[in-house]
PDB file of C-alpha atoms in Angstrom:
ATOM      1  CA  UNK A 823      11.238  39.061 -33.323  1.00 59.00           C
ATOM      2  CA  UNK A 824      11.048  40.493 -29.759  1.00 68.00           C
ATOM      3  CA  UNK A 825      12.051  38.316 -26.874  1.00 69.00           C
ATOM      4  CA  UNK A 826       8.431  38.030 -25.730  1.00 67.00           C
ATOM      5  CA  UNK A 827       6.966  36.769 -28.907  1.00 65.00           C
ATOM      6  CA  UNK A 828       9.628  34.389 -29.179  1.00 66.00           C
ATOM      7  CA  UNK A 829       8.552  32.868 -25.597  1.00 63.00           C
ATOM      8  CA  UNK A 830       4.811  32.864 -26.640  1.00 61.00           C
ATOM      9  CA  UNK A 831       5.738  31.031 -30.057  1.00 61.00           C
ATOM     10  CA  UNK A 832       8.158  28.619 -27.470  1.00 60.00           C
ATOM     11  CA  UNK A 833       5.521  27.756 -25.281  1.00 59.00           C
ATOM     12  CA  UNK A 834       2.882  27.498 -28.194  1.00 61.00           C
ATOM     13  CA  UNK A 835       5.094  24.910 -29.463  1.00 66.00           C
ATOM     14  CA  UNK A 836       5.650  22.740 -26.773  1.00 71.00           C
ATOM     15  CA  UNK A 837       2.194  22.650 -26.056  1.00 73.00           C
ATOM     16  CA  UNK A 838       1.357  21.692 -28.944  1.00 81.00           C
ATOM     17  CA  UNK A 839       4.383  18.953 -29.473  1.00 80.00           C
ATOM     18  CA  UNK A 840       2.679  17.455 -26.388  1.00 80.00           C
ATOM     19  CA  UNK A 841      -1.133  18.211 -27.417  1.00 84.00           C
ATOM     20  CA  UNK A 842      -2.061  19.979 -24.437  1.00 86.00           C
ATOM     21  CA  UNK A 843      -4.011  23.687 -25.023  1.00 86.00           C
ATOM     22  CA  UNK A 844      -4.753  24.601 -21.020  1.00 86.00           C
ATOM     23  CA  UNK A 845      -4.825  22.406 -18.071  1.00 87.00           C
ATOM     24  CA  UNK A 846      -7.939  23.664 -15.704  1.00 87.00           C
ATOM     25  CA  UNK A 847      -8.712  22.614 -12.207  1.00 86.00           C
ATOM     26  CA  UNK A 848     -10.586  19.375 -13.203  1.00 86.00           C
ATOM     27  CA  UNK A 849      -9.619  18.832 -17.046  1.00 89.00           C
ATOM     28  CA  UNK A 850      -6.985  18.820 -20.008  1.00 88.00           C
ATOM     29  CA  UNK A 851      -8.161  21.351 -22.943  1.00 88.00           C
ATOM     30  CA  UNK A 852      -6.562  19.408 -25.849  1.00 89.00           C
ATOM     31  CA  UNK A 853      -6.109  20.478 -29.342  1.00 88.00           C
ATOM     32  CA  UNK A 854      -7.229  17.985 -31.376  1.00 85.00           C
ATOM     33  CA  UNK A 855      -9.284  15.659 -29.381  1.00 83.00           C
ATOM     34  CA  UNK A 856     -11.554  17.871 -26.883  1.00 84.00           C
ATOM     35  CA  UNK A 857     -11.454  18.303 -23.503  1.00 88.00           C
ATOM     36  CA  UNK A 858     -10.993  15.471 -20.971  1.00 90.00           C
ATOM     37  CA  UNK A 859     -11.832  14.978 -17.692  1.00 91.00           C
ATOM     38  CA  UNK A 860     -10.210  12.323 -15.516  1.00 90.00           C
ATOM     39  CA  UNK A 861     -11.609   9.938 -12.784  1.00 91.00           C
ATOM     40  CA  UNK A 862      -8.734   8.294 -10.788  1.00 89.00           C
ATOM     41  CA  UNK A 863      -9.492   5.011  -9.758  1.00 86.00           C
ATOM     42  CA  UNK A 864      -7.545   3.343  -6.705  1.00 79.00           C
ATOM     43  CA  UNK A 865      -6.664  -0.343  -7.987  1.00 72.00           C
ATOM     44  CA  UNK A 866      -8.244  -3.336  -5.884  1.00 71.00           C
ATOM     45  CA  UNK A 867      -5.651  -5.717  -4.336  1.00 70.00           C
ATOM     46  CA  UNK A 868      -6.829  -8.748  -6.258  1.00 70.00           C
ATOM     47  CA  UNK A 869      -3.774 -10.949  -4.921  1.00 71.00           C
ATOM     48  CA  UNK A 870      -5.842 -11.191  -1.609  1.00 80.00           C
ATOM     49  CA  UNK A 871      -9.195 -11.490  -3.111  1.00 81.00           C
ATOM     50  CA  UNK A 872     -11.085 -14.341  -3.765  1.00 87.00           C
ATOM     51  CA  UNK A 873     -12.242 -15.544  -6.687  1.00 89.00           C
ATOM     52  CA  UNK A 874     -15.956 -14.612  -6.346  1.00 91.00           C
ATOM     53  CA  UNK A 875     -14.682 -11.393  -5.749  1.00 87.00           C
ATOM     54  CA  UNK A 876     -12.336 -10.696  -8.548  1.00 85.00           C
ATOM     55  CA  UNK A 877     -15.298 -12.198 -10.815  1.00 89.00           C
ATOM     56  CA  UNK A 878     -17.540  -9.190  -9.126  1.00 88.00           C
ATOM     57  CA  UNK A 879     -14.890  -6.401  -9.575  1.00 84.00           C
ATOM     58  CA  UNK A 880     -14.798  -7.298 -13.556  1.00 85.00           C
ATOM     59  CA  UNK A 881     -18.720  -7.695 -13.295  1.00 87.00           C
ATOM     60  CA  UNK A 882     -18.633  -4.220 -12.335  1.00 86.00           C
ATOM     61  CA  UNK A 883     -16.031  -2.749 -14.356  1.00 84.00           C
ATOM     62  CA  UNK A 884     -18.177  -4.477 -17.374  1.00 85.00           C
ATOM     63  CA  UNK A 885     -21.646  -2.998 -16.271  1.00 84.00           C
ATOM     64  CA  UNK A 886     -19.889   0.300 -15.968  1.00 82.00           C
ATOM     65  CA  UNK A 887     -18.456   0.390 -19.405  1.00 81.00           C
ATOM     66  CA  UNK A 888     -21.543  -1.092 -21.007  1.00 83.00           C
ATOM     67  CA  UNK A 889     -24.026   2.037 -19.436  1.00 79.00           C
ATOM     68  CA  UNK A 890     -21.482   4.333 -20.021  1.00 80.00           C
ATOM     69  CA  UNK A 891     -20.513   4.845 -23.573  1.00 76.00           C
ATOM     70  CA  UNK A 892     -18.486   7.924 -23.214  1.00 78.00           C
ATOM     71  CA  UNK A 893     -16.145   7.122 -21.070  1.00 83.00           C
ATOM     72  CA  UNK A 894     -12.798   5.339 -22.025  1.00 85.00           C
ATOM     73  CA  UNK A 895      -9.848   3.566 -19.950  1.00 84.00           C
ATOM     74  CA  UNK A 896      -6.864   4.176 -19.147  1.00 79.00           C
ATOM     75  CA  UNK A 897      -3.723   2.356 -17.079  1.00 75.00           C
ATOM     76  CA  UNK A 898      -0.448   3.283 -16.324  1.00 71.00           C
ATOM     77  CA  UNK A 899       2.501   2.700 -14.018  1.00 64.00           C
ATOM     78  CA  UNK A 900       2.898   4.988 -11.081  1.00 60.00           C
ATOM     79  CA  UNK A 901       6.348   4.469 -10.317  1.00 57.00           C
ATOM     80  CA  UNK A 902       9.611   4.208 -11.617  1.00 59.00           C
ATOM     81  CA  UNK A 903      12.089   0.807 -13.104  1.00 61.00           C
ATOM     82  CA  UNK A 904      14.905   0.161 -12.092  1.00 71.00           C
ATOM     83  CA  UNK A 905      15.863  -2.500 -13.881  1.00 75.00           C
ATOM     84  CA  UNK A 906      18.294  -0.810 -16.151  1.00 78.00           C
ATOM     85  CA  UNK A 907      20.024   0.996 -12.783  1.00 83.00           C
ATOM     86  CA  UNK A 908      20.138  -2.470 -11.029  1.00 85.00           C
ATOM     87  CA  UNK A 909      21.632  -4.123 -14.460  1.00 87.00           C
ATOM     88  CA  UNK A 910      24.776  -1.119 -14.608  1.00 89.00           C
ATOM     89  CA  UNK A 911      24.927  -1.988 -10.676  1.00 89.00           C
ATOM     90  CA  UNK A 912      25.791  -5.615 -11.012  1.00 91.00           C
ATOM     91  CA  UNK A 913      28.058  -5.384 -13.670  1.00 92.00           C
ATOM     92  CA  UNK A 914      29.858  -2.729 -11.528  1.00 91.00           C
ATOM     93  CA  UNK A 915      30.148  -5.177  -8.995  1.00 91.00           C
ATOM     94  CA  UNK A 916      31.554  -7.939 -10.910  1.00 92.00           C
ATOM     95  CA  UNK A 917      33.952  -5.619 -12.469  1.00 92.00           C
ATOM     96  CA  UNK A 918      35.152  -3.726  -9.794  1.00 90.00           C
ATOM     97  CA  UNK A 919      38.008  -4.703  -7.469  1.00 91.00           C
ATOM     98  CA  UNK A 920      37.983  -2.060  -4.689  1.00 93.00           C
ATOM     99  CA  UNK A 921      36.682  -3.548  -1.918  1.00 92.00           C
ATOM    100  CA  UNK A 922      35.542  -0.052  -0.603  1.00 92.00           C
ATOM    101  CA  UNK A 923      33.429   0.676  -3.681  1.00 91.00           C
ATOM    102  CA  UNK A 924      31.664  -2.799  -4.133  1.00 90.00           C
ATOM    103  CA  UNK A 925      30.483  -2.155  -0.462  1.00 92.00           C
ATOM    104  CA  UNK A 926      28.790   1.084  -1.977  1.00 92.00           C
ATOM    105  CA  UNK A 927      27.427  -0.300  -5.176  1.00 91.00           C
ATOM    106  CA  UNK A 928      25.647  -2.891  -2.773  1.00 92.00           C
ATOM    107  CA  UNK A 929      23.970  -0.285  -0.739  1.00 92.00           C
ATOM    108  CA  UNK A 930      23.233   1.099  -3.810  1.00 90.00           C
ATOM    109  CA  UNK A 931      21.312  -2.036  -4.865  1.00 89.00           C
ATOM    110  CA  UNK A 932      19.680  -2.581  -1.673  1.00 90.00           C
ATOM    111  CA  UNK A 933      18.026   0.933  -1.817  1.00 88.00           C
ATOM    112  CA  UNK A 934      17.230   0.574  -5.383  1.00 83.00           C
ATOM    113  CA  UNK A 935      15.393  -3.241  -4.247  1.00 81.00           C
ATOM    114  CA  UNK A 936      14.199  -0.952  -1.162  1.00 80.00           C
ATOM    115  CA  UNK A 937      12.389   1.318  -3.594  1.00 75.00           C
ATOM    116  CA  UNK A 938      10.992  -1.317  -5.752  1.00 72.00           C
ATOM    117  CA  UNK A 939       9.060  -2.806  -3.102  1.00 68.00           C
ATOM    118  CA  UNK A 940       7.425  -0.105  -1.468  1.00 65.00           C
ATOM    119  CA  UNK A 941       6.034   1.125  -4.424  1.00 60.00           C
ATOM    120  CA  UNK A 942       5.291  -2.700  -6.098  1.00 54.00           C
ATOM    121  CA  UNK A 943       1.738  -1.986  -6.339  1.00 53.00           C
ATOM    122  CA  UNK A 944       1.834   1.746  -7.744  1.00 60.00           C
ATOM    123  CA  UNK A 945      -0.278   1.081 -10.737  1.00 67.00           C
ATOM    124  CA  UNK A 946      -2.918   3.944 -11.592  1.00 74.00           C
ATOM    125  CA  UNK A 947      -6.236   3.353 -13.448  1.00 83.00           C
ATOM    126  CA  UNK A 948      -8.318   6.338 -15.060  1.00 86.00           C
ATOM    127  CA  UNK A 949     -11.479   6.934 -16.226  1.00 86.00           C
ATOM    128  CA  UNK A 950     -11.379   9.435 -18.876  1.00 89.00           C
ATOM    129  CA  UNK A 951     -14.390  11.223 -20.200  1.00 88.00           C
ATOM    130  CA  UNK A 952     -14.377  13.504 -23.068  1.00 88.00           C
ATOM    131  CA  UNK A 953     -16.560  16.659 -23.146  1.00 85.00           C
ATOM    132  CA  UNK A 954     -18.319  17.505 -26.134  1.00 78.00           C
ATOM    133  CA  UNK A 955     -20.830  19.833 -26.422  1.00 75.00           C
ATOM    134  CA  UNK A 956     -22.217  19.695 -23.179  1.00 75.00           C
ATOM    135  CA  UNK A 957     -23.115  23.626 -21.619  1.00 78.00           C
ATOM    136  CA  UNK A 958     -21.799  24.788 -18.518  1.00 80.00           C
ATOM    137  CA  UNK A 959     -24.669  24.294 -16.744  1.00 85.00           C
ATOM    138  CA  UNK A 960     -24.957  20.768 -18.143  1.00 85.00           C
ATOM    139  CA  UNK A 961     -21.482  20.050 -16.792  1.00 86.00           C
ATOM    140  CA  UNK A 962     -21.241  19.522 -13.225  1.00 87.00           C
ATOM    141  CA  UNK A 963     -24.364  17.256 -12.871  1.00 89.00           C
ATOM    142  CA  UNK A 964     -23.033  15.060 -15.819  1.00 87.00           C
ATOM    143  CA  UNK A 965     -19.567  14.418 -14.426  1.00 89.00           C
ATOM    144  CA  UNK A 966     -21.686  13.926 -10.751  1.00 90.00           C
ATOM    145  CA  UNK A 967     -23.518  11.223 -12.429  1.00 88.00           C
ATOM    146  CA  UNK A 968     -20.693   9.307 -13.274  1.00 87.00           C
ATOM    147  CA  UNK A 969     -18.476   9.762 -10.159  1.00 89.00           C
ATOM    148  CA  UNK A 970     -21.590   8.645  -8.722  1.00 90.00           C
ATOM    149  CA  UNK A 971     -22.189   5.643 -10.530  1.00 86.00           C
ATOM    150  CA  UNK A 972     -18.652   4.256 -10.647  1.00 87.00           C
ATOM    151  CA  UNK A 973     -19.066   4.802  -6.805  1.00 89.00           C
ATOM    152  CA  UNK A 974     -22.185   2.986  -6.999  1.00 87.00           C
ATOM    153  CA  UNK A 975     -20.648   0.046  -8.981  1.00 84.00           C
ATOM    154  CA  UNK A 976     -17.760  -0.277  -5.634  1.00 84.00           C
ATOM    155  CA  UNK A 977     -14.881   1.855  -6.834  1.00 85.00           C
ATOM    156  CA  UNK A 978     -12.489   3.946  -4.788  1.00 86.00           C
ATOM    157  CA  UNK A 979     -12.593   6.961  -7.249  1.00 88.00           C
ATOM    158  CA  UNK A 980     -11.514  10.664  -7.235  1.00 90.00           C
ATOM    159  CA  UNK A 981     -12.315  13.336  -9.999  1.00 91.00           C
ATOM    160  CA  UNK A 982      -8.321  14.465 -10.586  1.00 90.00           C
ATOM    161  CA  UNK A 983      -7.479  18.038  -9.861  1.00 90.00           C
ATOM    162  CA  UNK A 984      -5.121  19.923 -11.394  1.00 89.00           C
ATOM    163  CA  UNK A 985      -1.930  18.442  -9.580  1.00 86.00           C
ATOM    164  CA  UNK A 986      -2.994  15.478 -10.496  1.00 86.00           C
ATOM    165  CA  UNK A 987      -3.439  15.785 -14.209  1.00 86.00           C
ATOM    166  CA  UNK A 988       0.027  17.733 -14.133  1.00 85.00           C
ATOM    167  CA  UNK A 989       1.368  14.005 -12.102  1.00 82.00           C
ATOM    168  CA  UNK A 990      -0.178  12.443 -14.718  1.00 81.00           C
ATOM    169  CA  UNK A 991       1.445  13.883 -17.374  1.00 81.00           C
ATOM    170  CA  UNK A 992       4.967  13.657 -16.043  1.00 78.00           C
ATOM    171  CA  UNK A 993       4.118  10.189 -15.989  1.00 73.00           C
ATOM    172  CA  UNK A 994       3.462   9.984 -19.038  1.00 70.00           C
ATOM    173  CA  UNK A 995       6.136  11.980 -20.863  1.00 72.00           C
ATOM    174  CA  UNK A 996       9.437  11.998 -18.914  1.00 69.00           C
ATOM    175  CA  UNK A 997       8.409   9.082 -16.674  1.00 60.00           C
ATOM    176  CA  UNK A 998       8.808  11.185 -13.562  1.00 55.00           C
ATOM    177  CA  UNK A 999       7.310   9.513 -10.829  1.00 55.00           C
ATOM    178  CA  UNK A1000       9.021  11.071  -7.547  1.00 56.00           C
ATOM    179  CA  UNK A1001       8.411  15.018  -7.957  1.00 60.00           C
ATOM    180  CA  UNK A1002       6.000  16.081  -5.842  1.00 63.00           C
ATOM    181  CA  UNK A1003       4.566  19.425  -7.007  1.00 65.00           C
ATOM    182  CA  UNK A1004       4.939  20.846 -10.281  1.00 67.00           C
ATOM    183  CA  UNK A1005       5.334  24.611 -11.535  1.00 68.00           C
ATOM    184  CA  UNK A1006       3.372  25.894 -14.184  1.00 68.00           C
ATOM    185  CA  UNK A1007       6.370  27.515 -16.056  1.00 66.00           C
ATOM    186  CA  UNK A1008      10.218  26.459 -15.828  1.00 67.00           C
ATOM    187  CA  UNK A1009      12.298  27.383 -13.201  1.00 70.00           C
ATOM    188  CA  UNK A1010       9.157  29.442 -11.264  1.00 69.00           C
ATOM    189  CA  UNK A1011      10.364  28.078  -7.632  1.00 69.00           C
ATOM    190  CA  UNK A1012      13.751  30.057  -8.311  1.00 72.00           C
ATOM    191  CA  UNK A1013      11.534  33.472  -8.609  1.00 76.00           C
ATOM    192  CA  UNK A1014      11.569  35.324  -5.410  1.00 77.00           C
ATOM    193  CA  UNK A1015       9.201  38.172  -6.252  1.00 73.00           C
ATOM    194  CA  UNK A1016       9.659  41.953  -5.190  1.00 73.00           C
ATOM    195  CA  UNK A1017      12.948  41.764  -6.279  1.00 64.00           C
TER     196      UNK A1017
END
């Protein structure tokens, strides 16, 4: 088998161990299950909200889901846990008895704490719409129509791009929460072209 096939049959495969046929600038193509489209929703501090007003976020949430039937939800965490780190951390401490290398397991911990708090409230929610059958020219006023609604209904919402949906799913299979901007192939920012 040449050495290109065999990287066509690679890739093949891990796209389809993961499901995912072609990410476009507004949607995942998938294999089995269509293609989707994703609405990101920016999450309501409901700590600092009443209770009138909590009751009219769900109110709208409900009226949203109830006129919509095509959509679905979907929630995730944006950020990373620490827990396990901070466990390994304090046992290091109470282990250790170099004075010198407690210090730095304890900056250690207080960055990792650091972290954890500026990102507490890193949650994502998404809208997720599945495409079936509708024409190209069908398209673009259909998914209008529902950004425009949930905007409508008080929600902080953006149609995700293609970053995005590549965030998303780094999220959602390696847990990678801190890159910042994703290649499309493996190792691509080490190309230098022209030579």
């Amino acid at each position: 088998m040449s050495k290109r096939k065999k990287e066509e049959k690679q890739k093949a495969s891990t796209r389809r161990l993961i499901g995912v046929r072609e990410i476009t600038d507004f949607s995942l193509v998938t294999y089995e299950h269509g293609e989707l489209v994703l609405f990101l929703i920016k999450p309501s501090n409901i700590s600092v909200m009443s209770e009138d007003s909590v009751r009219a976020r769900i109110y709208a949430m409900m009226t949203v889901l109830k006129g919509m039937a095509e959509i679905e939800m979907c929630c995730y965490n944006s950020r990373e846990n620490f827990d396990g780190n901070k466990r390994y951390l304090k046992k290091r401490m109470k282990d250790e008895s170099n004075y010198i290398i407690n210090q730095l397991l304890e900056k250690d911990m207080t960055h990792l704490d650091n972290i954890q708090i500026q990102t507490a409230t890193a949650r994502e929610f998404a809208i997720v719409v599945r495409l079936l059958n509708q024409s190209e020219k069908e398209l673009i006023p259909y998914l209008n129509r529902i950004e425009k609604t949930l905007r409508e209904q008080g929600f902080s919402i953006k149609r995700a791009d293609e970053n995005d949906l590549k965030r998303l799913l780094a999220v959602y299979f390696e847990q990678n929460v801190t890159q910042e901007a994703f290649e499309n192939h493996d190792g691509e920012r080490w190309v230098i072209f022209g030579d």
